[in-house]
Amino acid sequence: MVSLSELCAVLGPHLVPVSGHSLRGRQLTGVHVSELEDPTPYLDGGELLLTTGMPLGGSPATTARYVERLRAKGLHALGIGLGPWLAEVPDYLSQACDEAGIHLLAVPDGVPFQNVSRAFWSLSARSGQAELLGSLGTQTSLAQAAMRPDGAAAVVRGLAQALGGWAVFLPSGTEPARYWPESTGALLEPLREETIRLNRAGTHSAATFELHGQPVVEYPIAVNGRIHGFLAVGPGRKLAAPDRQVIMTVCTLLALKARQREAASGAAAVLQSAVAKLILHGLTEAARILAEDAGHSELPRRVRVLALSAPGGHAAEQLVRAALSLEPAPGVEPLPAQSTSCTLRHERDRVLYVLVPDNGQEAWAAAESVPLPAEVPELSGAVSEPVTLGEVPGVLPGLRRALGQAAAGALAGTAGPAHPAAQAWAAALAEYPRTDLAGTVREYLRHRGHWENASRALGVHRNSLRHRIGLATALLGVDLDDPDVSAPLWLELRQRER
């Protein structure tokens, strides 16, 4: 844009401030010529208005009303062409402009108004070209920044610096927010709340809202119809066309980074699904070998199995994010935000299974939800108690039953009600003095009565195991192979093991 001081400097004696009026660096939106008593319908605000003085009416009262109309419209400057109507600028006009905060200038007799207009548009063209070149340079720098390992953070920082304000990128998953400057961190929580509101309202185009009295513009970052996050900008000035071009460039770069992550994670997701499938079928050792060969990190020792109904048309990541909004049943802890980053997922029979690492009850309960939970109204889920990888197949039948009974929008658990008889049996086994009957029976039930596997796990001979199981059977007076006995006893012993 062109400032009033720049225009005066170019025109020299052809446009001069009236005595007593100093120039400030006000930016002009245009130059307008009018002899109407009320030119405001044809003004946008911010212009330099040129007139011969005819509309002033020749009196202080009419002049004051004229200047007040200009002030109300937001005019920046008034230029009086001296000559036929006014030989000099009246004092009452100077006073009225002072009170209205409007710059008052004089165009000497014989200087056409067209000279002023031409000078303005010439400066404006040069300014626009400079802004365009500056914008292109900024966009090039941002594109180079996007290639860095911390590309998203570098792009956000570059955008904020280019606009003289702040910028925040809120990913839809569990990735941390990127923002600049550092003080913008205080705005993250209200920004998340507003973003969730817009997301739930289906506002998937640019939106403007106020935050702490300041305007904020927010743009969705979408790839193939999926929202990967939102870019929020608090500009330090009124946005011009080059500024908007820079913002759209940043949106494109962030979408490109999201597409690259999708492509990179596609092959990994196939391998992780295969690993999860092996675990679900009880082939834990094969799963470990496949994970190691694929170069993935060590598998978790204990997991909770999350089962989600898988309505068509929804990606696995979207279902897991939507699961964070499920209402937990009494006694069931809410899902942790880390669930969305769990890659051990496998879908079969229209059920998505997710193996969520168990980091202890406190870590699970203290987990926070992600900023942008997805919306899948018909979704329901069920989550198991913590189990080892080898125990995963054993919890699937109960998990499927719980999922089948869960209402839409609910998260069910698999822990059944307390079983007094099982509690008494477990206590009796734990109190047996001569050998560890509780541990023996637990391993026996864990391996579903398979003598060879149970004895190997205990590190004892099969005959020793048979002897101990005989002692336990006699002590309890029950048949450990009876499902009505083994099921509740197994749950109780496993609970005590933790």
Short mmCIF file of C-alpha atoms in Angstrom, two decimals:
data_model
loop_
_atom_site.label_atom_id
_atom_site.label_comp_id
_atom_site.label_asym_id
_atom_site.label_seq_id
_atom_site.Cartn_x
_atom_site.Cartn_y
_atom_site.Cartn_z
CA MET A 1 0.00 0.00 0.00
CA VAL A 2 0.97 3.68 -0.40
CA SER A 3 1.40 5.94 2.60
CA LEU A 4 0.34 9.58 2.65
CA SER A 5 3.91 10.68 3.41
CA GLU A 6 5.20 8.74 0.35
CA LEU A 7 2.65 10.43 -1.90
CA CYS A 8 3.57 13.89 -0.60
CA ALA A 9 7.26 13.16 -1.06
CA VAL A 10 6.73 12.20 -4.71
CA LEU A 11 4.48 15.18 -5.52
CA GLY A 12 6.58 17.70 -3.61
CA PRO A 13 5.05 21.22 -3.89
CA HIS A 14 2.00 19.85 -5.73
CA LEU A 15 0.59 18.30 -2.53
CA VAL A 16 1.58 19.91 0.77
CA PRO A 17 0.28 19.64 4.33
CA VAL A 18 -1.58 22.69 5.56
CA SER A 19 0.47 24.72 8.04
CA GLY A 20 0.35 23.17 11.48
CA HIS A 21 -0.48 19.66 10.22
CA SER A 22 2.29 17.08 10.47
CA LEU A 23 2.08 13.87 8.46
CA ARG A 24 1.89 10.39 9.94
CA GLY A 25 2.59 7.22 8.00
CA ARG A 26 -1.05 6.48 7.26
CA GLN A 27 -1.68 3.97 4.49
CA LEU A 28 -4.06 5.16 1.76
CA THR A 29 -6.57 2.86 0.10
CA GLY A 30 -7.13 5.22 -2.85
CA VAL A 31 -7.57 8.77 -4.16
CA HIS A 32 -11.11 10.03 -4.82
CA VAL A 33 -12.32 13.30 -6.39
CA SER A 34 -15.77 14.60 -5.49
CA GLU A 35 -17.66 17.89 -5.27
CA LEU A 36 -20.72 16.30 -3.62
CA GLU A 37 -21.97 17.58 -0.29
CA ASP A 38 -22.02 13.96 0.90
CA PRO A 39 -19.49 11.81 -0.98
CA THR A 40 -19.48 9.06 1.68
CA PRO A 41 -21.68 6.59 -0.30
CA TYR A 42 -18.83 6.40 -2.81
CA LEU A 43 -16.04 5.98 -0.27
CA ASP A 44 -14.71 2.80 1.36
CA GLY A 45 -12.63 4.46 4.05
CA GLY A 46 -8.92 5.19 4.16
CA GLU A 47 -8.86 7.39 1.03
CA LEU A 48 -7.47 10.82 0.20
CA LEU A 49 -10.46 12.92 -0.92
CA LEU A 50 -9.78 15.83 -3.29
CA THR A 51 -12.24 18.75 -3.63
CA THR A 52 -12.19 22.40 -4.72
CA GLY A 53 -14.10 23.34 -1.55
CA MET A 54 -17.56 23.74 -3.10
CA PRO A 55 -19.19 21.23 -0.67
CA LEU A 56 -18.02 23.20 2.38
CA GLY A 57 -20.87 25.70 1.97
CA GLY A 58 -18.73 28.67 2.92
CA SER A 59 -19.58 28.52 6.65
CA PRO A 60 -18.06 26.89 9.75
CA ALA A 61 -21.32 25.00 10.49
CA THR A 62 -21.67 23.36 7.07
CA THR A 63 -17.94 22.65 7.01
CA ALA A 64 -18.10 20.94 10.43
CA ARG A 65 -20.98 18.72 9.27
CA TYR A 66 -19.11 17.86 6.06
CA VAL A 67 -15.92 16.90 7.91
CA GLU A 68 -17.90 14.85 10.47
CA ARG A 69 -19.42 12.78 7.66
CA LEU A 70 -15.93 12.11 6.33
CA ARG A 71 -14.66 11.15 9.79
CA ALA A 72 -17.55 8.71 10.30
CA LYS A 73 -16.67 7.03 7.00
CA GLY A 74 -13.03 6.61 8.03
CA LEU A 75 -11.44 9.03 5.57
CA HIS A 76 -7.71 9.48 6.14
CA ALA A 77 -6.97 12.75 4.34
CA LEU A 78 -8.68 15.72 2.68
CA GLY A 79 -7.00 17.69 -0.13
CA ILE A 80 -8.26 21.19 -1.01
CA GLY A 81 -7.61 22.42 -4.57
CA LEU A 82 -6.95 26.13 -4.31
CA GLY A 83 -8.16 28.40 -7.07
CA PRO A 84 -11.70 29.18 -8.24
CA TRP A 85 -13.53 28.61 -4.93
CA LEU A 86 -10.89 29.03 -2.24
CA ALA A 87 -7.80 31.20 -2.44
CA GLU A 88 -6.53 29.74 0.85
CA VAL A 89 -7.57 27.07 3.34
CA PRO A 90 -10.06 28.48 5.91
CA ASP A 91 -9.09 28.27 9.56
CA TYR A 92 -12.44 26.70 10.48
CA LEU A 93 -11.73 23.83 8.03
CA SER A 94 -8.31 23.32 9.57
CA GLN A 95 -9.85 23.24 13.05
CA ALA A 96 -12.58 20.78 12.00
CA CYS A 97 -10.03 18.41 10.45
CA ASP A 98 -7.86 18.62 13.58
CA GLU A 99 -10.80 17.62 15.75
CA ALA A 100 -11.78 14.80 13.37
CA GLY A 101 -8.24 13.41 13.08
CA ILE A 102 -8.20 13.91 9.30
CA HIS A 103 -5.01 15.07 7.56
CA LEU A 104 -5.55 18.32 5.67
CA LEU A 105 -3.51 19.07 2.54
CA ALA A 106 -3.50 21.72 -0.16
CA VAL A 107 -3.16 21.35 -3.94
CA PRO A 108 -1.84 24.65 -5.36
CA ASP A 109 -3.76 26.57 -7.98
CA GLY A 110 -3.12 25.24 -11.47
CA VAL A 111 -2.16 21.68 -10.37
CA PRO A 112 -4.68 19.17 -11.83
CA PHE A 113 -6.16 16.63 -9.42
CA GLN A 114 -5.24 14.06 -12.07
CA ASN A 115 -1.56 14.56 -11.20
CA VAL A 116 -2.26 13.42 -7.64
CA SER A 117 -4.26 10.40 -8.82
CA ARG A 118 -1.58 9.36 -11.32
CA ALA A 119 1.14 9.62 -8.69
CA PHE A 120 -0.86 7.50 -6.26
CA TRP A 121 -1.58 4.71 -8.76
CA SER A 122 2.01 4.72 -9.97
CA LEU A 123 3.23 4.25 -6.40
CA SER A 124 0.53 1.66 -5.80
CA ALA A 125 1.64 -0.38 -8.83
CA ARG A 126 5.25 -0.33 -7.64
CA SER A 127 4.17 -1.23 -4.12
CA GLY A 128 2.02 -4.09 -5.41
CA GLN A 129 4.93 -5.44 -7.45
CA ALA A 130 7.20 -5.23 -4.41
CA GLU A 131 4.58 -6.97 -2.28
CA LEU A 132 4.22 -9.69 -4.92
CA LEU A 133 7.98 -10.22 -5.07
CA GLY A 134 8.13 -10.24 -1.29
CA SER A 135 5.28 -12.73 -1.15
CA LEU A 136 6.98 -15.01 -3.69
CA GLY A 137 10.20 -14.84 -1.69
CA THR A 138 8.34 -15.72 1.50
CA GLN A 139 6.59 -18.64 -0.19
CA THR A 140 9.91 -19.95 -1.51
CA SER A 141 11.44 -19.77 1.98
CA LEU A 142 8.45 -21.60 3.46
CA ALA A 143 8.69 -24.35 0.83
CA GLN A 144 12.37 -24.81 1.70
CA ALA A 145 11.53 -24.89 5.42
CA ALA A 146 8.93 -27.62 4.79
CA MET A 147 11.70 -29.94 3.58
CA ARG A 148 13.41 -29.92 6.99
CA PRO A 149 12.85 -32.79 9.47
CA ASP A 150 10.85 -30.38 11.66
CA GLY A 151 9.07 -29.05 8.58
CA ALA A 152 5.68 -28.34 10.18
CA ALA A 153 7.22 -26.34 13.04
CA ALA A 154 9.49 -24.41 10.66
CA VAL A 155 6.60 -23.53 8.34
CA VAL A 156 4.43 -22.32 11.23
CA ARG A 157 7.26 -20.17 12.58
CA GLY A 158 7.93 -18.70 9.12
CA LEU A 159 4.25 -17.87 8.61
CA ALA A 160 3.94 -16.11 11.98
CA GLN A 161 7.05 -14.05 11.31
CA ALA A 162 5.85 -13.12 7.80
CA LEU A 163 2.51 -11.87 9.15
CA GLY A 164 3.94 -10.16 12.21
CA GLY A 165 1.63 -12.17 14.48
CA TRP A 166 1.26 -15.73 15.71
CA ALA A 167 0.37 -19.08 14.12
CA VAL A 168 -0.68 -22.49 15.50
CA PHE A 169 -1.05 -25.86 13.79
CA LEU A 170 -3.33 -28.25 15.69
CA PRO A 171 -2.97 -31.81 14.32
CA SER A 172 -6.08 -33.99 14.55
CA GLY A 173 -4.17 -36.89 16.14
CA THR A 174 -1.93 -37.06 19.18
CA GLU A 175 1.01 -35.17 17.65
CA PRO A 176 1.93 -32.05 19.63
CA ALA A 177 0.72 -28.66 18.45
CA ARG A 178 3.23 -26.51 16.56
CA TYR A 179 3.11 -22.82 17.35
CA TRP A 180 5.14 -19.60 17.29
CA PRO A 181 6.04 -17.52 19.22
CA GLU A 182 6.48 -19.41 22.49
CA SER A 183 3.96 -17.20 24.30
CA THR A 184 1.22 -18.54 22.01
CA GLY A 185 1.17 -21.72 24.11
CA ALA A 186 -1.26 -19.96 26.47
CA LEU A 187 -3.82 -19.87 23.63
CA LEU A 188 -3.76 -23.61 22.88
CA GLU A 189 -6.61 -24.65 25.17
CA PRO A 190 -9.16 -22.03 24.00
CA LEU A 191 -8.06 -22.68 20.41
CA ARG A 192 -8.70 -26.42 20.83
CA GLU A 193 -12.16 -25.73 22.27
CA GLU A 194 -13.10 -23.45 19.39
CA THR A 195 -11.66 -25.89 16.86
CA ILE A 196 -13.65 -28.80 18.29
CA ARG A 197 -16.78 -26.65 18.11
CA LEU A 198 -16.16 -25.78 14.47
CA ASN A 199 -15.27 -29.39 13.63
CA ARG A 200 -18.47 -30.73 15.19
CA ALA A 201 -20.49 -28.05 13.43
CA GLY A 202 -19.14 -29.35 10.13
CA THR A 203 -17.24 -26.13 9.39
CA HIS A 204 -14.60 -27.52 7.05
CA SER A 205 -13.72 -24.25 5.32
CA ALA A 206 -11.89 -21.16 6.55
CA ALA A 207 -13.57 -19.64 9.60
CA THR A 208 -13.06 -16.40 11.54
CA PHE A 209 -13.69 -15.92 15.25
CA GLU A 210 -12.46 -13.77 18.13
CA LEU A 211 -10.09 -14.90 20.85
CA HIS A 212 -9.41 -12.52 23.74
CA GLY A 213 -10.83 -9.72 21.60
CA GLN A 214 -8.47 -10.39 18.68
CA PRO A 215 -9.54 -11.77 15.27
CA VAL A 216 -8.39 -15.30 14.45
CA VAL A 217 -8.60 -16.99 11.06
CA GLU A 218 -8.60 -20.80 10.99
CA TYR A 219 -8.08 -23.07 7.98
CA PRO A 220 -8.65 -26.86 7.78
CA ILE A 221 -5.77 -29.00 6.52
CA ALA A 222 -7.47 -31.68 4.42
CA VAL A 223 -6.15 -34.57 2.32
CA ASN A 224 -8.54 -36.70 0.26
CA GLY A 225 -11.52 -35.42 2.21
CA ARG A 226 -9.97 -36.18 5.63
CA ILE A 227 -9.16 -33.41 8.09
CA HIS A 228 -5.59 -33.77 9.37
CA GLY A 229 -5.64 -30.66 11.54
CA PHE A 230 -6.31 -26.93 11.60
CA LEU A 231 -4.06 -23.92 11.04
CA ALA A 232 -4.99 -20.91 13.19
CA VAL A 233 -3.51 -17.48 12.48
CA GLY A 234 -3.57 -14.33 14.58
CA PRO A 235 -2.18 -11.75 12.12
CA GLY A 236 -0.47 -8.67 13.46
CA ARG A 237 -2.14 -6.53 10.78
CA LYS A 238 -5.04 -6.45 8.36
CA LEU A 239 -4.50 -9.26 5.85
CA ALA A 240 -3.74 -8.19 2.29
CA ALA A 241 -3.97 -10.36 -0.83
CA PRO A 242 -0.26 -11.37 -0.70
CA ASP A 243 -0.71 -12.37 2.96
CA ARG A 244 -3.59 -14.67 2.04
CA GLN A 245 -1.49 -16.21 -0.71
CA VAL A 246 1.23 -16.97 1.84
CA ILE A 247 -1.33 -18.55 4.20
CA MET A 248 -2.72 -20.74 1.41
CA THR A 249 0.83 -21.81 0.56
CA VAL A 250 1.34 -22.89 4.18
CA CYS A 251 -1.96 -24.82 4.11
CA THR A 252 -0.77 -26.61 0.96
CA LEU A 253 2.63 -27.40 2.52
CA LEU A 254 1.03 -28.80 5.70
CA ALA A 255 -1.34 -30.91 3.58
CA LEU A 256 1.65 -32.18 1.60
CA LYS A 257 3.44 -33.17 4.83
CA ALA A 258 0.28 -35.01 5.93
CA ARG A 259 0.12 -36.84 2.59
CA GLN A 260 3.78 -37.85 2.95
CA ARG A 261 3.10 -39.23 6.43
CA GLU A 262 0.13 -41.19 5.08
CA ALA A 263 2.23 -42.72 2.32
CA ALA A 264 5.06 -43.60 4.71
CA SER A 265 2.72 -45.17 7.24
CA GLY A 266 0.74 -47.18 4.66
CA ALA A 267 3.26 -50.02 4.29
CA ALA A 268 4.00 -49.99 8.02
CA ALA A 269 0.27 -50.28 8.78
CA VAL A 270 0.03 -53.46 6.67
CA LEU A 271 2.90 -55.07 8.60
CA GLN A 272 1.53 -53.96 11.97
CA SER A 273 -1.86 -55.40 11.04
CA ALA A 274 -0.17 -58.72 10.25
CA VAL A 275 1.60 -58.64 13.63
CA ALA A 276 -1.69 -57.93 15.41
CA LYS A 277 -3.40 -60.76 13.50
CA LEU A 278 -0.76 -63.25 14.65
CA ILE A 279 -1.21 -62.13 18.27
CA LEU A 280 -5.00 -62.44 18.03
CA HIS A 281 -4.55 -66.02 16.81
CA GLY A 282 -2.19 -66.88 19.67
CA LEU A 283 0.98 -66.95 17.56
CA THR A 284 2.91 -64.59 19.80
CA GLU A 285 6.40 -65.80 18.93
CA ALA A 286 5.72 -65.49 15.20
CA ALA A 287 4.42 -61.97 15.83
CA ARG A 288 7.65 -61.04 17.63
CA ILE A 289 9.78 -62.39 14.78
CA LEU A 290 7.77 -60.50 12.15
CA ALA A 291 7.96 -57.27 14.16
CA GLU A 292 11.74 -57.63 14.55
CA ASP A 293 12.25 -58.42 10.85
CA ALA A 294 10.21 -55.35 9.93
CA GLY A 295 12.45 -53.20 12.12
CA HIS A 296 9.71 -52.20 14.55
CA SER A 297 10.18 -51.54 18.23
CA GLU A 298 9.78 -54.26 20.82
CA LEU A 299 6.21 -55.42 21.35
CA PRO A 300 4.55 -54.38 24.62
CA ARG A 301 4.57 -56.92 27.45
CA ARG A 302 0.98 -56.28 28.50
CA VAL A 303 -1.91 -54.80 26.55
CA ARG A 304 -5.58 -54.02 26.78
CA VAL A 305 -7.53 -55.25 23.79
CA LEU A 306 -9.92 -52.64 22.41
CA ALA A 307 -12.71 -53.91 20.16
CA LEU A 308 -14.71 -51.45 18.07
CA SER A 309 -17.67 -51.99 15.82
CA ALA A 310 -16.47 -51.16 12.32
CA PRO A 311 -19.24 -49.47 10.33
CA GLY A 312 -18.35 -49.14 6.67
CA GLY A 313 -16.83 -45.99 5.24
CA HIS A 314 -14.60 -45.15 8.20
CA ALA A 315 -10.82 -45.54 8.36
CA ALA A 316 -9.26 -47.33 11.34
CA GLU A 317 -7.65 -44.12 12.61
CA GLN A 318 -11.00 -42.33 12.50
CA LEU A 319 -12.68 -45.14 14.47
CA VAL A 320 -10.00 -45.05 17.17
CA ARG A 321 -10.23 -41.26 17.46
CA ALA A 322 -14.01 -41.54 17.69
CA ALA A 323 -13.61 -44.14 20.45
CA LEU A 324 -12.20 -41.42 22.69
CA SER A 325 -15.71 -39.95 22.82
CA LEU A 326 -17.35 -43.22 23.93
CA GLU A 327 -19.06 -43.12 27.33
CA PRO A 328 -17.34 -45.66 29.62
CA ALA A 329 -19.54 -48.08 31.56
CA PRO A 330 -19.27 -47.95 35.38
CA GLY A 331 -15.86 -49.23 36.46
CA VAL A 332 -14.34 -48.78 32.99
CA GLU A 333 -11.60 -46.18 32.58
CA PRO A 334 -11.79 -43.78 29.58
CA LEU A 335 -9.47 -44.59 26.72
CA PRO A 336 -6.13 -42.77 26.78
CA ALA A 337 -5.22 -40.41 23.96
CA GLN A 338 -2.29 -42.70 23.12
CA SER A 339 -4.83 -45.15 21.71
CA THR A 340 -4.88 -43.17 18.47
CA SER A 341 -1.17 -43.78 17.93
CA CYS A 342 -1.39 -47.55 18.49
CA THR A 343 -0.52 -49.25 15.21
CA LEU A 344 -1.22 -52.86 16.31
CA ARG A 345 -4.66 -52.96 14.68
CA HIS A 346 -6.48 -55.65 12.79
CA GLU A 347 -10.03 -55.84 11.46
CA ARG A 348 -11.97 -59.06 11.10
CA ASP A 349 -15.67 -59.87 10.98
CA ARG A 350 -16.50 -56.11 11.01
CA VAL A 351 -14.71 -55.65 14.34
CA LEU A 352 -11.56 -53.54 14.65
CA TYR A 353 -9.16 -54.86 17.31
CA VAL A 354 -6.55 -52.50 18.75
CA LEU A 355 -3.81 -53.71 21.10
CA VAL A 356 -3.23 -50.76 23.42
CA PRO A 357 -0.05 -50.97 25.56
CA ASP A 358 -0.89 -51.04 29.27
CA ASN A 359 1.32 -48.65 31.23
CA GLY A 360 -0.38 -49.20 34.56
CA GLN A 361 -3.71 -48.12 35.96
CA GLU A 362 -2.56 -44.60 36.89
CA ALA A 363 -1.14 -43.84 33.44
CA TRP A 364 -4.29 -45.17 31.78
CA ALA A 365 -6.64 -43.18 34.02
CA ALA A 366 -4.65 -39.95 33.71
CA ALA A 367 -4.67 -39.95 29.91
CA GLU A 368 -6.06 -36.91 28.16
CA SER A 369 -8.19 -36.90 25.05
CA VAL A 370 -6.95 -35.63 21.68
CA PRO A 371 -7.98 -32.17 20.55
CA LEU A 372 -10.11 -33.31 17.63
CA PRO A 373 -12.12 -36.45 18.37
CA ALA A 374 -13.83 -37.86 15.29
CA GLU A 375 -17.59 -38.25 15.06
CA VAL A 376 -19.00 -41.74 14.36
CA PRO A 377 -22.41 -41.74 16.11
CA GLU A 378 -23.11 -45.45 15.56
CA LEU A 379 -19.79 -46.58 17.07
CA SER A 380 -19.63 -48.81 20.15
CA GLY A 381 -16.67 -50.44 21.87
CA ALA A 382 -15.41 -52.82 24.53
CA VAL A 383 -12.05 -52.97 26.25
CA SER A 384 -10.42 -55.83 28.12
CA GLU A 385 -8.51 -55.91 31.37
CA PRO A 386 -4.68 -55.87 31.02
CA VAL A 387 -3.35 -59.17 29.66
CA THR A 388 -0.08 -60.52 28.33
CA LEU A 389 0.22 -61.04 24.59
CA GLY A 390 -0.16 -64.79 25.08
CA GLU A 391 -3.47 -64.26 26.89
CA VAL A 392 -5.02 -62.13 24.14
CA PRO A 393 -6.88 -64.98 22.35
CA GLY A 394 -8.50 -66.00 25.64
CA VAL A 395 -10.17 -62.61 26.16
CA LEU A 396 -11.62 -62.32 22.65
CA PRO A 397 -14.86 -64.31 23.22
CA GLY A 398 -15.78 -62.21 26.26
CA LEU A 399 -14.73 -59.06 24.43
CA ARG A 400 -17.00 -59.86 21.48
CA ARG A 401 -19.91 -60.57 23.83
CA ALA A 402 -19.38 -57.25 25.61
CA LEU A 403 -19.18 -55.43 22.27
CA GLY A 404 -22.39 -57.05 21.08
CA GLN A 405 -24.21 -55.86 24.20
CA ALA A 406 -22.78 -52.30 24.16
CA ALA A 407 -25.11 -49.56 22.98
CA ALA A 408 -24.04 -47.03 20.36
CA GLY A 409 -21.79 -44.43 21.96
CA ALA A 410 -20.84 -46.70 24.89
CA LEU A 411 -17.56 -48.32 25.95
CA ALA A 412 -18.11 -51.62 27.78
CA GLY A 413 -15.68 -53.59 29.92
CA THR A 414 -15.10 -57.32 30.29
CA ALA A 415 -14.57 -57.56 34.04
CA GLY A 416 -17.53 -59.46 35.50
CA PRO A 417 -19.03 -59.03 38.96
CA ALA A 418 -17.20 -60.34 42.02
CA HIS A 419 -17.40 -64.12 42.49
CA PRO A 420 -17.36 -64.96 46.24
CA ALA A 421 -16.61 -68.66 45.68
CA ALA A 422 -13.66 -67.86 43.41
CA GLN A 423 -12.34 -65.39 45.99
CA ALA A 424 -12.50 -68.11 48.66
CA TRP A 425 -10.78 -70.66 46.42
CA ALA A 426 -7.99 -68.21 45.53
CA ALA A 427 -7.49 -67.32 49.21
CA ALA A 428 -7.24 -71.01 50.17
CA LEU A 429 -4.65 -71.66 47.46
CA ALA A 430 -2.60 -68.61 48.51
CA GLU A 431 -2.59 -69.72 52.14
CA TYR A 432 -1.38 -73.27 51.41
CA PRO A 433 1.99 -73.42 53.22
CA ARG A 434 4.03 -76.20 51.58
CA THR A 435 4.11 -75.08 47.92
CA ASP A 436 2.86 -72.35 45.63
CA LEU A 437 -0.52 -73.80 44.76
CA ALA A 438 -1.90 -70.41 43.63
CA GLY A 439 0.85 -69.96 41.03
CA THR A 440 0.56 -73.57 39.94
CA VAL A 441 -3.19 -73.42 39.37
CA ARG A 442 -2.88 -70.05 37.65
CA GLU A 443 -0.40 -71.42 35.09
CA TYR A 444 -2.47 -74.59 34.68
CA LEU A 445 -5.57 -72.53 33.85
CA ARG A 446 -3.56 -70.07 31.76
CA HIS A 447 -2.51 -72.96 29.51
CA ARG A 448 -6.05 -74.41 29.48
CA GLY A 449 -5.05 -77.63 31.27
CA HIS A 450 -2.19 -78.43 28.89
CA TRP A 451 0.28 -80.33 31.12
CA GLU A 452 3.35 -79.91 28.92
CA ASN A 453 3.03 -76.14 28.43
CA ALA A 454 2.09 -75.48 32.07
CA SER A 455 4.96 -77.54 33.48
CA ARG A 456 7.40 -75.79 31.13
CA ALA A 457 6.16 -72.38 32.27
CA LEU A 458 6.55 -73.42 35.92
CA GLY A 459 9.92 -75.08 35.37
CA VAL A 460 8.83 -78.38 36.97
CA HIS A 461 8.31 -81.93 35.76
CA ARG A 462 4.86 -82.96 34.52
CA ASN A 463 4.50 -85.40 37.40
CA SER A 464 5.20 -82.65 39.94
CA LEU A 465 2.55 -80.53 38.26
CA ARG A 466 0.02 -83.39 38.37
CA HIS A 467 0.74 -83.86 42.08
CA ARG A 468 0.19 -80.16 42.84
CA ILE A 469 -3.04 -80.00 40.84
CA GLY A 470 -4.22 -83.05 42.77
CA LEU A 471 -3.49 -81.24 46.04
CA ALA A 472 -5.38 -78.15 44.83
CA THR A 473 -8.37 -80.21 43.74
CA ALA A 474 -8.52 -81.96 47.10
CA LEU A 475 -8.06 -78.69 49.00
CA LEU A 476 -10.86 -76.90 47.16
CA GLY A 477 -13.15 -79.86 46.61
CA VAL A 478 -13.85 -78.80 43.01
CA ASP A 479 -12.99 -79.94 39.48
CA LEU A 480 -10.53 -77.46 37.99
CA ASP A 481 -11.51 -78.58 34.48
CA ASP A 482 -15.13 -77.54 35.05
CA PRO A 483 -15.68 -74.24 33.13
CA ASP A 484 -17.95 -72.94 35.90
CA VAL A 485 -14.98 -73.31 38.24
CA SER A 486 -12.02 -72.55 36.01
CA ALA A 487 -13.42 -69.32 34.48
CA PRO A 488 -14.11 -67.34 37.69
CA LEU A 489 -11.06 -68.82 39.44
CA TRP A 490 -8.81 -67.83 36.55
CA LEU A 491 -10.12 -64.24 36.61
CA GLU A 492 -9.61 -64.01 40.37
CA LEU A 493 -6.08 -65.45 40.28
CA ARG A 494 -5.11 -63.15 37.42
CA GLN A 495 -6.48 -60.15 39.31
CA ARG A 496 -4.42 -61.09 42.38
CA GLU A 497 -1.34 -61.52 40.20
CA ARG A 498 -1.40 -57.79 39.41
#
